[in-house]
PDB file of C-alpha atoms in Angstrom:
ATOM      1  CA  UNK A 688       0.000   0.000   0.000  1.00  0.00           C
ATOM      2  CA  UNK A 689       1.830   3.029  -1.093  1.00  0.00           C
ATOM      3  CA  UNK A 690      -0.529   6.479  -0.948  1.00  0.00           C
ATOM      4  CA  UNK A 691       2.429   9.390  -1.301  1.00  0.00           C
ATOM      5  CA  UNK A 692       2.694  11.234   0.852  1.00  0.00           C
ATOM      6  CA  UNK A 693       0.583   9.858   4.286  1.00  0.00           C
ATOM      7  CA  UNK A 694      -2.567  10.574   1.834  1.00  0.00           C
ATOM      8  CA  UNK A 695      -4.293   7.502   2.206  1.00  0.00           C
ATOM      9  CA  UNK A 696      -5.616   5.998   5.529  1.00  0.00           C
ATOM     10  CA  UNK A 697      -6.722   2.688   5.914  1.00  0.00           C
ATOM     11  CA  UNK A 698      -9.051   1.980   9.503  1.00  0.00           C
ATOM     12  CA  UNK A 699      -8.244  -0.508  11.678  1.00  0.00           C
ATOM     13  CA  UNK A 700     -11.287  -2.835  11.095  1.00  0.00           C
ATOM     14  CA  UNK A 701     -10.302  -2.896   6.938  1.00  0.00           C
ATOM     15  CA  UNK A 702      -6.828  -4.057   7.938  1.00  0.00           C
ATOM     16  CA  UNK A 703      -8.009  -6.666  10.719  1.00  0.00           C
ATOM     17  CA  UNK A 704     -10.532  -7.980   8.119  1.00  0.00           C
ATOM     18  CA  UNK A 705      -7.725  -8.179   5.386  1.00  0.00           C
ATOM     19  CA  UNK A 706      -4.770  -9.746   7.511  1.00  0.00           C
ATOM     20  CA  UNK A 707      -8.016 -12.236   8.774  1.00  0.00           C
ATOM     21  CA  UNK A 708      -8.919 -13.348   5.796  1.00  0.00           C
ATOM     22  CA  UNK A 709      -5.454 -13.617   3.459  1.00  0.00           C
ATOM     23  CA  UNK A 710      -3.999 -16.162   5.213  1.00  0.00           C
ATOM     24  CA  UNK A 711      -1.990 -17.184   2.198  1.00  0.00           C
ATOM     25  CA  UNK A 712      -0.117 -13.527   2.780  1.00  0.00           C
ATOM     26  CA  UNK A 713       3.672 -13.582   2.663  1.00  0.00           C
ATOM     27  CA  UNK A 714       4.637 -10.183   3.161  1.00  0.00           C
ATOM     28  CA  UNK A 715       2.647  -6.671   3.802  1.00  0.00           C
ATOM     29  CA  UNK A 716       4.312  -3.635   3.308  1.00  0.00           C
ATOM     30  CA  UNK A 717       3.203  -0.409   3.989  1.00  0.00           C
ATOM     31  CA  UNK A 718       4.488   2.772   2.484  1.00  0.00           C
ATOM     32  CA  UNK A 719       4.405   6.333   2.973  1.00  0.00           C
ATOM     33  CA  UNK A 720       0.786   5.795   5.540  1.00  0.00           C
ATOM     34  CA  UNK A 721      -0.117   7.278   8.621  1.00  0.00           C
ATOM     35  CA  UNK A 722      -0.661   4.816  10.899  1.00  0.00           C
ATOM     36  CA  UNK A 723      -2.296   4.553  14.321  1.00  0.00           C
ATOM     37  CA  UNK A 724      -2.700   3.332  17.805  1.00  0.00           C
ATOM     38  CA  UNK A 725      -5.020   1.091  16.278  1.00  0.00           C
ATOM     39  CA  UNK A 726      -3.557  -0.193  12.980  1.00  0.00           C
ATOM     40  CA  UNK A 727      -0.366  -1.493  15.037  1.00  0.00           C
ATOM     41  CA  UNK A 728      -2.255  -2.984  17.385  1.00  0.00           C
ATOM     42  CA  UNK A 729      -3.578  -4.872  14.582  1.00  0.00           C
ATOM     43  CA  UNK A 730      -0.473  -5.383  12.883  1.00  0.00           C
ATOM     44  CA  UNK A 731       0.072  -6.830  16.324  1.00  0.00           C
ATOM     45  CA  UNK A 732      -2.930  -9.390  16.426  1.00  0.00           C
ATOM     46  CA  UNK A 733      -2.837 -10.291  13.931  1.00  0.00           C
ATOM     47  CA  UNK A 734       0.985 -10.936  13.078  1.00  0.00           C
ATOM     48  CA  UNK A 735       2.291 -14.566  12.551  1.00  0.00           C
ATOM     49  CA  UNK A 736       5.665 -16.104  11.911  1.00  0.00           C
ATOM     50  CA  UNK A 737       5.567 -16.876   8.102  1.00  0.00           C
ATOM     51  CA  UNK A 738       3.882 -13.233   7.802  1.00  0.00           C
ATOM     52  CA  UNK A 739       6.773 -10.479   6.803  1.00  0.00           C
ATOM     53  CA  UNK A 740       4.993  -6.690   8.105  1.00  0.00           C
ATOM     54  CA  UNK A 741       7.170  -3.860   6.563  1.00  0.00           C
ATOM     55  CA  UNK A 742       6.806  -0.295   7.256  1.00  0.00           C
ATOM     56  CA  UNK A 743       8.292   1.635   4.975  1.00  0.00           C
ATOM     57  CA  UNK A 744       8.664   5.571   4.874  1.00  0.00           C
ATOM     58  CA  UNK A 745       5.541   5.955   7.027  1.00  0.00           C
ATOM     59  CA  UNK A 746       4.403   8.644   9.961  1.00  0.00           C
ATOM     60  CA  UNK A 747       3.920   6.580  12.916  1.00  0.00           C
ATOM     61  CA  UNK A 748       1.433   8.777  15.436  1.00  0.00           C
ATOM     62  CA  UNK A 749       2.739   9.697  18.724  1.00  0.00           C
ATOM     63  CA  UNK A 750       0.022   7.587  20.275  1.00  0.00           C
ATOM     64  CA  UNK A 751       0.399   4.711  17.703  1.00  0.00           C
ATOM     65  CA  UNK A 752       4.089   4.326  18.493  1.00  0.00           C
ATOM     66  CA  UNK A 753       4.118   3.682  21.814  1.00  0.00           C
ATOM     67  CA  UNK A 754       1.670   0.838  20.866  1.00  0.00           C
ATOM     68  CA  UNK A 755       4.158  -0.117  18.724  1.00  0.00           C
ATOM     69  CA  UNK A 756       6.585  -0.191  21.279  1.00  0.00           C
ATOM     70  CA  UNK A 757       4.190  -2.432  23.406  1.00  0.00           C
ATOM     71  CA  UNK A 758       3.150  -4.843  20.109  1.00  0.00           C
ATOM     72  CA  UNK A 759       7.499  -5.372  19.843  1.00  0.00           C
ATOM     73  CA  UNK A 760       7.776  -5.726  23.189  1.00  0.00           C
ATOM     74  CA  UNK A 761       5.669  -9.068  22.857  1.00  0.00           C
ATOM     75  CA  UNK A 762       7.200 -10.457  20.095  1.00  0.00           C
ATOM     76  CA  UNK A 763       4.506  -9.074  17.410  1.00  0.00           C
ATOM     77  CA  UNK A 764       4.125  -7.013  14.848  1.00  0.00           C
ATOM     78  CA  UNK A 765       6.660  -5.865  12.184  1.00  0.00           C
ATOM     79  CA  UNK A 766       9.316  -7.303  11.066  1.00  0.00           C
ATOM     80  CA  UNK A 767      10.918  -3.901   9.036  1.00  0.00           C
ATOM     81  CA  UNK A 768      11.080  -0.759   9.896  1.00  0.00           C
ATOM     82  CA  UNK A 769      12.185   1.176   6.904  1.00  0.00           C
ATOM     83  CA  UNK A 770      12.930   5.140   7.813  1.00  0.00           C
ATOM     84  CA  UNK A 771       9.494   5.653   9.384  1.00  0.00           C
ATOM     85  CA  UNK A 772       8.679   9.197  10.716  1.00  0.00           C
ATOM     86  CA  UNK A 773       8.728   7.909  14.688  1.00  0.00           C
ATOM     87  CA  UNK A 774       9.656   8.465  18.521  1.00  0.00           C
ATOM     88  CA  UNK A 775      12.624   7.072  18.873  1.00  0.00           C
ATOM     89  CA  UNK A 776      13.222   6.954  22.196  1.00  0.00           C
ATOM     90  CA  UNK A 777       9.889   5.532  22.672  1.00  0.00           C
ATOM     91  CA  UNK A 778      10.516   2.857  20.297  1.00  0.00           C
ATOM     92  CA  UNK A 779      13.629   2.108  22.352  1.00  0.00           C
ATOM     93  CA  UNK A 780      11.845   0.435  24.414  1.00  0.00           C
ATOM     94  CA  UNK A 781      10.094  -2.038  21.953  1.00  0.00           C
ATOM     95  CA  UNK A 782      13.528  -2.835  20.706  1.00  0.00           C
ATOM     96  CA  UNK A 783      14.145  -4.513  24.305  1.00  0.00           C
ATOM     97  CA  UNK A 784      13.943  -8.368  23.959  1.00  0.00           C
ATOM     98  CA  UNK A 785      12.287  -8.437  20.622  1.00  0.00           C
ATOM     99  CA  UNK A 786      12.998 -11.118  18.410  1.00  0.00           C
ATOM    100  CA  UNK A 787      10.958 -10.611  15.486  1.00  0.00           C
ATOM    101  CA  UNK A 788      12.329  -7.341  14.170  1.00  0.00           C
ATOM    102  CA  UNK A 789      14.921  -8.518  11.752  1.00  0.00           C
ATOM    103  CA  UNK A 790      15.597  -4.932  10.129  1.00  0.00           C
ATOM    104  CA  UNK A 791      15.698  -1.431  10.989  1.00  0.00           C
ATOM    105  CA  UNK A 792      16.938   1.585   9.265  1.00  0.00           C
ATOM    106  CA  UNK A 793      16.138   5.218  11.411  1.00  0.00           C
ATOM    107  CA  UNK A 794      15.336   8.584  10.544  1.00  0.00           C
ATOM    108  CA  UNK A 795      17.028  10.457  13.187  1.00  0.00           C
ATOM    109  CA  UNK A 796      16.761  14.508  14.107  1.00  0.00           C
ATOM    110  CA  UNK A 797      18.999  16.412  12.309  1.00  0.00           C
ATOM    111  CA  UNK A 798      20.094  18.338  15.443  1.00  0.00           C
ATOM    112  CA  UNK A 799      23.147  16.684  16.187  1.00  0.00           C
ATOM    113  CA  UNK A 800      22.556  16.551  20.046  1.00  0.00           C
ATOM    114  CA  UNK A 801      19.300  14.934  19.453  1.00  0.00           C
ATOM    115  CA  UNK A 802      20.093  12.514  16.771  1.00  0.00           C
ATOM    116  CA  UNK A 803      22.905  11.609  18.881  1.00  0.00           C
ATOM    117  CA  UNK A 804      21.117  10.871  21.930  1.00  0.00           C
ATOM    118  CA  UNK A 805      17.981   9.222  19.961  1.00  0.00           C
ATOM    119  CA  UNK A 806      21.103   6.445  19.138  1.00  0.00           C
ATOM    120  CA  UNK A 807      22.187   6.417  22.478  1.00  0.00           C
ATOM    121  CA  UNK A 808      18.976   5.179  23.320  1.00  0.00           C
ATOM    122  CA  UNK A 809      18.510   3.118  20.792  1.00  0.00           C
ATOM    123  CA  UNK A 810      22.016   1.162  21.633  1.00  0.00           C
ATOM    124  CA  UNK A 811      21.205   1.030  24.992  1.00  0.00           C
ATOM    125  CA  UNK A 812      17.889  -1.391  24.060  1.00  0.00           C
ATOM    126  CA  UNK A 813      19.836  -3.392  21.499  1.00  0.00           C
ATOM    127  CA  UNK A 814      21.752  -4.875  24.409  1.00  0.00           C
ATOM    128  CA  UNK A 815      18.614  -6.490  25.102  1.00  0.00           C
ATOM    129  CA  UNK A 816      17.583  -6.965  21.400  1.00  0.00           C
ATOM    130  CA  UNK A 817      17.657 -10.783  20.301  1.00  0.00           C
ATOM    131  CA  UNK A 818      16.752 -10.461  16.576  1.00  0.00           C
ATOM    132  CA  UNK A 819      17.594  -7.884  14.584  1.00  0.00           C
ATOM    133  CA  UNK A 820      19.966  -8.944  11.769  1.00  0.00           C
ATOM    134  CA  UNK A 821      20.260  -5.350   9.367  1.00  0.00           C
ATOM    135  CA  UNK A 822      21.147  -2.295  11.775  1.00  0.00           C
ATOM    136  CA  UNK A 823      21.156   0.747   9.744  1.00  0.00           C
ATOM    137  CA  UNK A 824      22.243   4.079  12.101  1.00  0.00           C
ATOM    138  CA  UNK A 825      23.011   6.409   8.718  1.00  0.00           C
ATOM    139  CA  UNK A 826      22.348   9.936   9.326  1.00  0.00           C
ATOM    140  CA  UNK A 827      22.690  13.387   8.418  1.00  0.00           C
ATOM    141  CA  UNK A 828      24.883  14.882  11.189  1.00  0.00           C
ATOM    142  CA  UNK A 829      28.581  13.770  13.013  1.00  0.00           C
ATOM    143  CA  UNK A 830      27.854  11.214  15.231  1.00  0.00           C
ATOM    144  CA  UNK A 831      29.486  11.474  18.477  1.00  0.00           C
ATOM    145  CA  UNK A 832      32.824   9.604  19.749  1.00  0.00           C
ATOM    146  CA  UNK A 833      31.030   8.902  22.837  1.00  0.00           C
ATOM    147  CA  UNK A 834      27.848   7.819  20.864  1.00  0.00           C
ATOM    148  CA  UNK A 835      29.962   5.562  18.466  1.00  0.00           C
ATOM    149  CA  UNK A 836      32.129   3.702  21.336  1.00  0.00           C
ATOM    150  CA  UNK A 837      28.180   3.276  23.110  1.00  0.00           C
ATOM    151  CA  UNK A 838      27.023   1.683  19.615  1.00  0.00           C
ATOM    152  CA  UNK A 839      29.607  -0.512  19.464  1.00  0.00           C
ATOM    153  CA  UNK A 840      30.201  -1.484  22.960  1.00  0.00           C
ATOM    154  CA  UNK A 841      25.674  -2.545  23.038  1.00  0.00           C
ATOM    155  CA  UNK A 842      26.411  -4.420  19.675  1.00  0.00           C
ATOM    156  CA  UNK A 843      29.589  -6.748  21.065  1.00  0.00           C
ATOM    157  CA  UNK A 844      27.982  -9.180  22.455  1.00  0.00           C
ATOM    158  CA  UNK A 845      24.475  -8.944  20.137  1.00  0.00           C
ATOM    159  CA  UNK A 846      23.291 -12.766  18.647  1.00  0.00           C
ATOM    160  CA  UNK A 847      21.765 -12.270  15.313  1.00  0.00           C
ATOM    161  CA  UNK A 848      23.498  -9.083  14.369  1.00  0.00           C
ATOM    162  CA  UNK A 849      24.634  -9.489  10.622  1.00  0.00           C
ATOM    163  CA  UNK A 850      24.856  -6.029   8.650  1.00  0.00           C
ATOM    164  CA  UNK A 851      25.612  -2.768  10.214  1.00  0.00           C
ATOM    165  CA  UNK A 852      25.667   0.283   8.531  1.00  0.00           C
ATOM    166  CA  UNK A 853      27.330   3.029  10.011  1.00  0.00           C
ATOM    167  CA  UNK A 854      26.949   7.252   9.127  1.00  0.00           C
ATOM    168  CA  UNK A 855      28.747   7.327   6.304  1.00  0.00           C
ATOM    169  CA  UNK A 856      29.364  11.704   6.847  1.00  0.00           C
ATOM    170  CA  UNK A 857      31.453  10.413  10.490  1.00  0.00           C
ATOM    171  CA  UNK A 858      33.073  11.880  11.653  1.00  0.00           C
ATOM    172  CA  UNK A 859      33.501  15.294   9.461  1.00  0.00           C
ATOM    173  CA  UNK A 860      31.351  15.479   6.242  1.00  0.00           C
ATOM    174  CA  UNK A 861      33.442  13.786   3.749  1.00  0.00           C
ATOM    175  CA  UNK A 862      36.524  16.361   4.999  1.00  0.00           C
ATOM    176  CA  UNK A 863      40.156  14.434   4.782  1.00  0.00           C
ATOM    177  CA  UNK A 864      40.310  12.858   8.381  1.00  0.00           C
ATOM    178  CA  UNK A 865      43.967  12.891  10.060  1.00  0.00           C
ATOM    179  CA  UNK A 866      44.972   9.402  10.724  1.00  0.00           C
ATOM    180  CA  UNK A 867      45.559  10.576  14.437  1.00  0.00           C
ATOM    181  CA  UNK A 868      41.094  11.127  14.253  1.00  0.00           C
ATOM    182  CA  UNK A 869      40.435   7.818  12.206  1.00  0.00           C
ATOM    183  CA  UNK A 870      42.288   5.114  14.043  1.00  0.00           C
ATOM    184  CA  UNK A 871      40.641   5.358  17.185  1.00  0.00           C
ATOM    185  CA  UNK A 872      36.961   5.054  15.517  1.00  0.00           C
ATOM    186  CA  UNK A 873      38.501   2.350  13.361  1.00  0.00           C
ATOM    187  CA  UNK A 874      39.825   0.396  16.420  1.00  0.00           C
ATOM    188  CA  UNK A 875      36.400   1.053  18.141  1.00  0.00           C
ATOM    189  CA  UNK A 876      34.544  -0.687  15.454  1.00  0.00           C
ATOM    190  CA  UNK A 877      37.353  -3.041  15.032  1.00  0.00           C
ATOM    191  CA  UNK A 878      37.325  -4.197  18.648  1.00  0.00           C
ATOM    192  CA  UNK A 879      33.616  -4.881  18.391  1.00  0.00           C
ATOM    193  CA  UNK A 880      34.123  -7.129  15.757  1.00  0.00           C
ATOM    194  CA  UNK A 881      36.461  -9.226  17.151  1.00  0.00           C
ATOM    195  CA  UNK A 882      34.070  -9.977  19.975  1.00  0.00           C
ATOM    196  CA  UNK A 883      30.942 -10.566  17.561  1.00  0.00           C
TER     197      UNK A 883
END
């Protein structure tokens, strides 16, 4: 479903009804929607293992993620999360224990001392994550020595972790970066590896 931009809303009943009755359903993506308290609580209810959920580019409500947060929390709902318009530090908490996200790619603030701490959050829950295999953290701002050693430090010991994608503007915009600057990041990233 794909109604540019968060035009088209579909109720909560509509989507029950539809998830109810395709059982045959593989994979349901949703792009650029607005979606609910409701509609995740569906998404929720009505999840199952060999269904793939996929938001994609959508506005989450305020309201609707922290049910989305509650739906992850138990093990339901999607299984992407594809640059959604959402709470981060709300969905922080979904992220702890979950098992059936596999992928997530964020849309962070572009203030740099928010974006930073919406990641510090979100690391902080991925030490209890259990599922996620594609990390995305790409961004439009510097992230943080302190933010990258945190990402890196949660991630160490992670179990499914396979893909990580890291801000590819660190640490100064596509500036030459003095070798004296680079090799501790490298050695950051470099020492999580060898633990995972």
């Amino acid at each position: 479903i794909d109604p540019r931009p968060y035009g088209l809303f579909v109720n909560a009943p509509s989507l029950a009804y539809l998830m109810e009755q395709c059982q045959s359903l593989k994979i349901l993506s949703f792009k650029n929607l607005e979606i609910d308290e409701d509609q995740c609580r569906v998404l929720g209810a009505f999840s199952r293992p060999d269904l793939e959920i996929v938001l994609d580019r959508s506005a989450i409500t305020s309201t609707g993620t922290s049910a989305l947060a509650e739906v992850l929390g138990r093990n339901q709902g999607p299984t992407k999360l594809e640059y959604c318009k959402i709470d981060n530090f709300v969905l922080a908490n979904g992220l702890r224990g979950n098992s059936r996200l596999k992928s997530l790619r964020l849309r962070f603030s572009t203030n740099p001392e928010v974006g930073n701490r919406e990641i510090l959050a979100i690391a902080d829950a991925l030490k209890e994550n259990k599922g996620l295999v594609n990390l995305d953290l790409c961004h439009d701002f510097t992230i943080s020595d302190e933010t990258l050693n945190t990402v890196c430090d949660s991630l160490k010991t992670h179990p499914t972790l396979e893909v990580l994608t890291l801000p590819y503007k660190w640490p100064y915009r596509g500036a030459p970066v003095a070798p004296a600057v680079l090799k501790p990041l490298i050695e950051t990233v470099v020492d999580m590896l060898k633990v995972n």
